[in-house]
Short mmCIF file of C-alpha atoms in Angstrom, two decimals:
data_model
loop_
_atom_site.label_atom_id
_atom_site.label_comp_id
_atom_site.label_asym_id
_atom_site.label_seq_id
_atom_site.Cartn_x
_atom_site.Cartn_y
_atom_site.Cartn_z
CA MET A 1 135.18 -164.12 -49.08
CA ALA A 2 135.15 -162.21 -52.45
CA ASN A 3 132.14 -160.41 -54.38
CA THR A 4 132.52 -159.51 -57.83
CA ASN A 5 131.41 -155.85 -58.21
CA THR A 6 128.32 -155.22 -60.48
CA ASN A 7 125.72 -153.02 -60.71
CA THR A 8 124.81 -150.45 -57.88
CA ASN A 9 121.21 -149.75 -57.16
CA PRO A 10 119.63 -146.94 -59.48
CA GLN A 11 119.38 -144.47 -56.84
CA ASP A 12 122.75 -144.82 -55.84
CA ILE A 13 124.15 -144.59 -59.77
CA ASN A 14 126.80 -141.64 -60.23
CA ASP A 15 129.93 -141.42 -62.04
CA ALA A 16 132.19 -142.19 -59.34
CA ASP A 17 129.75 -145.06 -58.46
CA SER A 18 129.58 -147.37 -61.90
CA SER A 19 131.56 -150.48 -61.49
CA LEU A 20 132.20 -153.53 -63.19
CA GLY A 21 130.34 -154.89 -66.62
CA ASP A 22 129.58 -158.87 -66.88
CA ASP A 23 132.65 -159.43 -68.84
CA ASP A 24 134.81 -158.74 -65.81
CA ILE A 25 132.94 -161.46 -63.59
CA ASP A 26 134.40 -164.50 -64.93
CA ASP A 27 137.98 -162.67 -64.17
CA LEU A 28 137.54 -162.67 -60.59
CA SER A 29 137.47 -165.25 -57.98
CA SER A 30 134.11 -164.98 -56.14
CA THR A 31 132.92 -167.14 -53.43
CA VAL A 32 129.39 -165.96 -52.89
CA SER A 33 126.77 -164.95 -55.33
CA ILE A 34 125.67 -160.80 -55.77
CA ASN A 35 122.82 -160.13 -53.83
CA SER A 36 121.29 -156.37 -53.41
CA SER A 37 122.68 -156.31 -49.82
CA ILE A 38 126.01 -156.28 -50.75
CA LEU A 39 125.29 -153.42 -53.65
CA ALA A 40 123.04 -151.41 -50.88
CA HIS A 41 123.75 -148.68 -48.74
CA ARG A 42 122.91 -147.27 -45.06
CA HIS A 43 121.60 -143.81 -45.10
CA GLU A 44 122.09 -141.91 -41.63
CA ASN A 45 122.24 -138.34 -40.10
CA GLY A 46 122.41 -137.18 -43.87
CA ARG A 47 125.35 -139.14 -44.92
CA ARG A 48 125.48 -142.84 -46.84
CA TYR A 49 127.43 -145.72 -45.45
CA HIS A 50 128.48 -149.16 -46.58
CA ALA A 51 125.63 -151.81 -46.16
CA TYR A 52 127.77 -154.95 -46.52
CA LYS A 53 129.22 -156.00 -43.23
CA ASP A 54 127.52 -152.83 -41.83
CA GLY A 55 129.08 -150.90 -39.36
CA LYS A 56 132.72 -152.38 -39.88
CA TYR A 57 133.71 -149.16 -41.32
CA LEU A 58 132.28 -146.25 -39.75
CA GLY A 59 133.28 -143.33 -42.82
CA PRO A 60 130.85 -142.66 -45.55
CA ASN A 61 130.92 -143.54 -48.83
CA ASP A 62 128.92 -140.89 -50.46
CA VAL A 63 130.10 -138.55 -53.44
CA PRO A 64 131.31 -135.78 -51.18
CA GLU A 65 133.68 -138.42 -49.44
CA GLN A 66 134.76 -140.03 -52.53
CA ASP A 67 135.91 -136.37 -53.68
CA ARG A 68 137.72 -136.13 -50.39
CA LEU A 69 139.57 -139.83 -50.83
CA ASP A 70 140.52 -138.71 -54.49
CA LEU A 71 141.95 -135.29 -53.45
CA GLN A 72 143.78 -137.37 -50.43
CA HIS A 73 145.32 -139.39 -52.95
CA HIS A 74 146.99 -136.19 -54.47
CA LEU A 75 148.20 -135.38 -50.66
CA PHE A 76 150.28 -138.51 -50.47
CA THR A 77 151.68 -138.24 -53.87
CA LEU A 78 152.60 -134.79 -52.98
CA THR A 79 153.68 -136.03 -49.59
CA PHE A 80 156.31 -138.69 -51.37
CA ASP A 81 157.22 -136.49 -54.20
CA GLY A 82 155.37 -138.09 -57.18
CA LYS A 83 155.77 -141.24 -55.83
CA LEU A 84 153.01 -144.30 -55.52
CA HIS A 85 154.80 -146.38 -53.06
CA LEU A 86 158.29 -145.92 -51.09
CA CYS A 87 159.33 -149.89 -50.93
CA PRO A 88 161.47 -151.32 -53.85
CA LEU A 89 159.46 -153.55 -55.74
CA PRO A 90 160.41 -157.33 -57.08
CA PRO A 91 162.00 -156.94 -60.71
CA THR A 92 158.77 -158.81 -61.93
CA LEU A 93 155.14 -157.70 -61.15
CA HIS A 94 152.49 -160.06 -61.86
CA ARG A 95 149.78 -159.60 -59.36
CA VAL A 96 149.11 -156.65 -57.10
CA LEU A 97 146.68 -156.04 -53.90
CA ASP A 98 145.09 -152.92 -53.21
CA ALA A 99 143.66 -153.26 -49.62
CA GLY A 100 140.49 -150.89 -49.12
CA THR A 101 140.77 -149.37 -52.54
CA GLY A 102 138.23 -146.95 -51.79
CA THR A 103 137.57 -145.30 -55.20
CA GLY A 104 140.33 -146.96 -56.66
CA ILE A 105 142.30 -144.23 -57.81
CA TRP A 106 145.34 -145.50 -56.51
CA ALA A 107 145.06 -149.04 -58.30
CA ILE A 108 144.06 -147.40 -61.35
CA ASP A 109 147.42 -145.04 -60.99
CA PHE A 110 149.43 -148.02 -60.26
CA ALA A 111 147.88 -150.00 -63.17
CA ASP A 112 148.55 -147.25 -65.60
CA THR A 113 152.40 -147.03 -64.58
CA HIS A 114 152.64 -150.83 -64.49
CA PRO A 115 151.00 -152.33 -67.43
CA THR A 116 152.24 -155.74 -67.37
CA ALA A 117 150.94 -156.35 -63.80
CA THR A 118 147.35 -157.31 -62.77
CA VAL A 119 146.01 -154.92 -60.09
CA LEU A 120 142.93 -156.10 -57.74
CA GLY A 121 141.49 -153.31 -55.64
CA LEU A 122 139.23 -154.67 -52.49
CA ASP A 123 136.84 -152.71 -50.63
CA LEU A 124 133.39 -153.08 -48.77
CA SER A 125 131.71 -150.52 -51.01
CA PRO A 126 131.00 -150.42 -54.58
CA ILE A 127 132.22 -147.19 -55.56
CA GLN A 128 134.70 -147.93 -58.06
CA PRO A 129 134.51 -146.42 -61.54
CA GLY A 130 133.77 -148.63 -64.58
CA PHE A 131 135.84 -147.45 -66.95
CA VAL A 132 139.46 -148.66 -66.04
CA PRO A 133 142.60 -149.83 -67.48
CA PRO A 134 142.77 -153.21 -68.58
CA ASN A 135 144.62 -154.81 -65.92
CA VAL A 136 142.61 -153.43 -63.03
CA SER A 137 139.67 -155.40 -61.55
CA PHE A 138 137.59 -154.38 -58.31
CA GLN A 139 136.05 -157.03 -55.68
CA VAL A 140 133.63 -156.27 -52.88
CA ASP A 141 135.18 -158.08 -50.39
CA ASP A 142 135.90 -158.42 -46.37
CA LEU A 143 139.68 -158.37 -45.58
CA GLU A 144 138.88 -159.66 -41.99
CA GLU A 145 137.60 -162.76 -43.28
CA GLU A 146 139.55 -165.92 -44.36
CA TRP A 147 141.04 -165.19 -47.79
CA THR A 148 140.18 -167.54 -50.64
CA PHE A 149 142.72 -166.60 -53.40
CA LYS A 150 143.33 -170.06 -55.56
CA GLU A 151 146.61 -171.87 -55.28
CA GLY A 152 149.34 -169.81 -57.49
CA GLU A 153 147.35 -166.59 -57.12
CA GLY A 154 150.09 -165.19 -54.56
CA PHE A 155 150.35 -161.24 -54.77
CA ASP A 156 154.10 -159.47 -55.43
CA PHE A 157 152.82 -156.50 -53.93
CA VAL A 158 150.33 -156.00 -51.56
CA TYR A 159 149.25 -152.01 -50.61
CA ALA A 160 147.15 -150.52 -47.94
CA ARG A 161 146.63 -147.25 -47.08
CA MET A 162 144.34 -145.02 -44.45
CA MET A 163 143.49 -148.37 -43.46
CA THR A 164 143.98 -147.45 -39.50
CA SER A 165 140.87 -148.35 -37.78
CA SER A 166 139.47 -150.80 -40.41
CA PHE A 167 140.78 -154.16 -38.65
CA ALA A 168 140.10 -155.28 -35.20
CA ASP A 169 143.16 -157.54 -35.89
CA TRP A 170 146.02 -156.34 -37.56
CA GLY A 171 148.27 -159.07 -36.92
CA ARG A 172 145.64 -161.58 -38.85
CA PHE A 173 145.56 -159.06 -41.70
CA PHE A 174 149.51 -159.50 -42.13
CA GLU A 175 149.72 -163.14 -41.43
CA GLN A 176 147.18 -163.39 -44.41
CA SER A 177 149.03 -161.12 -46.61
CA PHE A 178 152.29 -163.04 -45.67
CA ARG A 179 150.66 -166.47 -46.86
CA HIS A 180 148.85 -165.04 -49.79
CA MET A 181 152.20 -163.42 -51.23
CA THR A 182 155.15 -164.93 -53.40
CA PRO A 183 158.76 -165.22 -51.64
CA GLY A 184 160.33 -161.54 -52.19
CA GLY A 185 157.25 -159.64 -52.76
CA TYR A 186 156.62 -156.34 -50.54
CA ILE A 187 153.59 -155.49 -48.51
CA GLU A 188 153.52 -151.37 -47.54
CA MET A 189 151.10 -149.40 -45.49
CA ALA A 190 150.80 -145.71 -45.25
CA ASP A 191 148.73 -144.48 -42.51
CA ILE A 192 147.69 -141.35 -40.27
CA CYS A 193 148.14 -141.70 -36.76
CA PHE A 194 146.25 -140.23 -33.81
CA PRO A 195 145.88 -137.79 -31.74
CA VAL A 196 147.03 -134.67 -33.39
CA GLU A 197 150.38 -133.38 -32.26
CA PHE A 198 151.70 -129.49 -31.71
CA VAL A 199 154.96 -127.54 -32.38
CA ASP A 200 155.87 -125.56 -29.75
CA ASP A 201 153.31 -124.16 -27.22
CA THR A 202 150.75 -123.13 -29.90
CA MET A 203 148.21 -125.36 -28.54
CA PRO A 204 145.30 -123.36 -27.26
CA GLU A 205 143.97 -123.76 -23.96
CA ASP A 206 140.78 -126.08 -24.00
CA SER A 207 141.78 -126.94 -27.53
CA ALA A 208 138.86 -128.27 -29.40
CA LEU A 209 141.06 -129.73 -32.02
CA GLU A 210 142.79 -131.90 -29.64
CA LYS A 211 139.58 -132.69 -27.66
CA TRP A 212 138.21 -134.00 -31.26
CA ALA A 213 141.44 -136.00 -32.07
CA GLY A 214 141.23 -137.55 -28.79
CA LEU A 215 137.50 -138.57 -28.96
CA ILE A 216 138.19 -140.12 -32.16
CA LEU A 217 140.62 -142.22 -30.75
CA ASP A 218 138.94 -143.03 -27.46
CA GLY A 219 135.80 -144.20 -29.67
CA THR A 220 137.90 -145.89 -32.59
CA ARG A 221 139.41 -147.93 -29.17
CA THR A 222 135.96 -148.72 -27.69
CA ILE A 223 134.81 -150.78 -31.09
CA GLY A 224 137.97 -152.08 -31.02
CA ARG A 225 139.99 -150.39 -34.02
CA PRO A 226 141.98 -148.10 -32.72
CA ILE A 227 143.18 -145.07 -35.03
CA ASP A 228 146.97 -145.41 -33.82
CA SER A 229 147.50 -148.78 -34.79
CA ALA A 230 150.38 -147.56 -37.19
CA LYS A 231 152.67 -147.30 -34.25
CA LYS A 232 152.42 -151.38 -33.92
CA TYR A 233 153.14 -151.83 -38.02
CA LYS A 234 156.49 -152.84 -37.80
CA GLU A 235 156.24 -155.12 -34.92
CA GLN A 236 153.29 -156.54 -36.42
CA LEU A 237 155.12 -157.35 -39.80
CA GLU A 238 157.92 -158.66 -38.32
CA LYS A 239 156.09 -161.10 -36.17
CA ALA A 240 153.72 -162.47 -38.92
CA GLY A 241 157.49 -163.60 -40.67
CA PHE A 242 158.52 -160.54 -42.84
CA VAL A 243 161.98 -159.18 -43.09
CA ASN A 244 163.52 -156.13 -44.22
CA VAL A 245 161.12 -154.09 -42.02
CA VAL A 246 161.62 -150.10 -42.90
CA GLU A 247 159.49 -147.56 -40.63
CA GLN A 248 159.45 -144.32 -42.23
CA LYS A 249 157.71 -141.38 -40.84
CA PHE A 250 156.12 -137.65 -41.91
CA THR A 251 154.46 -135.04 -40.89
CA TRP A 252 150.99 -133.08 -42.20
CA PRO A 253 150.70 -129.73 -41.14
CA GLN A 254 146.94 -129.03 -40.52
CA ASN A 255 147.13 -125.83 -42.26
CA ARG A 256 149.61 -123.41 -44.02
CA TRP A 257 151.27 -122.64 -40.78
CA PRO A 258 155.04 -123.95 -42.04
CA LYS A 259 157.33 -121.78 -43.96
CA GLU A 260 158.70 -124.12 -45.73
CA LYS A 261 157.29 -124.05 -49.52
CA LYS A 262 156.66 -127.63 -49.68
CA MET A 263 155.27 -128.11 -46.13
CA LYS A 264 152.99 -125.02 -46.59
CA GLU A 265 151.46 -126.66 -49.67
CA ILE A 266 151.25 -130.08 -48.21
CA GLY A 267 149.34 -128.04 -44.96
CA ALA A 268 147.19 -126.33 -47.22
CA TRP A 269 145.84 -129.95 -48.97
CA SER A 270 145.59 -131.32 -45.45
CA LEU A 271 143.21 -128.45 -44.58
CA GLU A 272 141.10 -129.01 -47.14
CA ASN A 273 141.41 -132.94 -46.75
CA MET A 274 140.41 -132.65 -42.95
CA ALA A 275 138.25 -129.67 -42.07
CA PRO A 276 135.46 -129.76 -44.58
CA SER A 277 135.07 -133.69 -43.76
CA LEU A 278 135.09 -133.66 -40.06
CA GLU A 279 131.30 -134.48 -40.13
CA GLY A 280 132.11 -137.65 -42.14
CA PHE A 281 135.18 -138.26 -40.07
CA SER A 282 132.71 -137.75 -36.67
CA MET A 283 129.31 -138.40 -37.45
CA ALA A 284 128.59 -142.31 -37.34
CA LEU A 285 131.55 -142.74 -34.23
CA PHE A 286 130.05 -139.84 -31.91
CA THR A 287 126.27 -140.81 -32.53
CA ARG A 288 126.97 -144.64 -32.37
CA VAL A 289 129.66 -144.63 -29.86
CA PHE A 290 128.97 -141.75 -27.70
CA ASN A 291 125.33 -141.62 -28.06
CA TRP A 292 125.45 -137.88 -29.50
CA THR A 293 122.79 -136.25 -31.38
CA LYS A 294 123.62 -134.82 -34.80
CA GLU A 295 123.04 -131.50 -33.89
CA GLU A 296 125.65 -131.85 -30.79
CA VAL A 297 128.17 -133.04 -33.31
CA GLU A 298 127.44 -130.33 -35.47
CA ILE A 299 127.79 -127.76 -32.73
CA PHE A 300 131.18 -129.19 -31.45
CA LEU A 301 132.93 -129.31 -34.96
CA VAL A 302 132.09 -125.72 -35.27
CA ASP A 303 135.22 -124.76 -32.90
CA VAL A 304 137.32 -127.59 -34.05
CA ARG A 305 136.74 -126.65 -37.90
CA LYS A 306 137.94 -123.02 -36.66
CA GLU A 307 140.58 -124.13 -34.90
CA MET A 308 142.13 -126.17 -38.07
CA LYS A 309 142.09 -122.90 -40.10
CA ASP A 310 143.97 -120.77 -37.49
CA THR A 311 147.52 -120.64 -38.79
CA LYS A 312 148.65 -119.52 -35.25
CA VAL A 313 147.73 -123.09 -34.16
CA HIS A 314 150.90 -125.26 -35.21
CA ALA A 315 149.17 -128.82 -35.19
CA PHE A 316 150.69 -131.48 -37.38
CA TRP A 317 149.49 -135.18 -38.31
CA PRO A 318 151.82 -138.08 -37.96
CA ILE A 319 151.99 -140.11 -41.02
CA TYR A 320 153.25 -143.78 -40.80
CA VAL A 321 154.96 -145.42 -43.64
CA VAL A 322 155.93 -149.16 -43.05
CA TYR A 323 157.00 -151.69 -45.52
CA ALA A 324 158.49 -155.25 -45.37
CA GLN A 325 159.36 -158.07 -47.26
CA LYS A 326 158.24 -161.77 -47.43
CA PRO A 327 161.53 -163.81 -47.54
CA THR A 328 162.52 -165.37 -50.64
#
């Protein structure tokens, strides 16, 4: 299942793309040898995507997207009043899994604040930095495959954020998490949920934003990876055997339209997270699933971006946080 993240191809190297050195390899459980296909990238319509398990995740992994992921990390910590998680943690933390680690920013911050824990970040893209706390490691991996962690390597905490639309079978992910967690350990999910919602009657007629969000939802359903999966996390966690399941809902205003100071600030960051990155969210899905041309996507997104910025439009995105415990 696992592929140790070593070096990227020379043409793809940048500060955010560097990876683990040889000294780290022996500490990671790898079931397949590294080859160039794992560390390669797919270039399409001016964006860069992962090549390992090509097409499983439709978001780009290039530098603009890495910058957005780091900005989004700040948006989450702002939403959660500086917290990196909401669940109560076990009194003793040994092993932590960050599923879909992206740039590794959450794993690094968590490792800094929990120096006695070992944090493993897994992702399809080798875009994590090389200089990290000594208790952090990263692997290129596909969590939809059978997990092959060794006996005795159970996780005390499994964390996954913004992974909606990443899995075709969330039930299987939760079942595998359950099997590879220690008794009393926690799992926590934090995800956006489409479609966009509107407060009062501010949604414009023929809303471009509503149409875009609907197309994203339809497209992800078509490929079997719906972007509204967070609605079912609570039920699926319970079915997998977890107990003490808690679901909390938050909102990200689309822009600075709220009057309340904190929500206005969250809205400002939400706009910066979404509007400049519309192409990254849309291009692969619209061209591969709907057969739009690159130019058709770009023209359509002009009106979507304009509406996203309009403070007269009181739109928001539901954010779900669901956590649960493995029975002791």
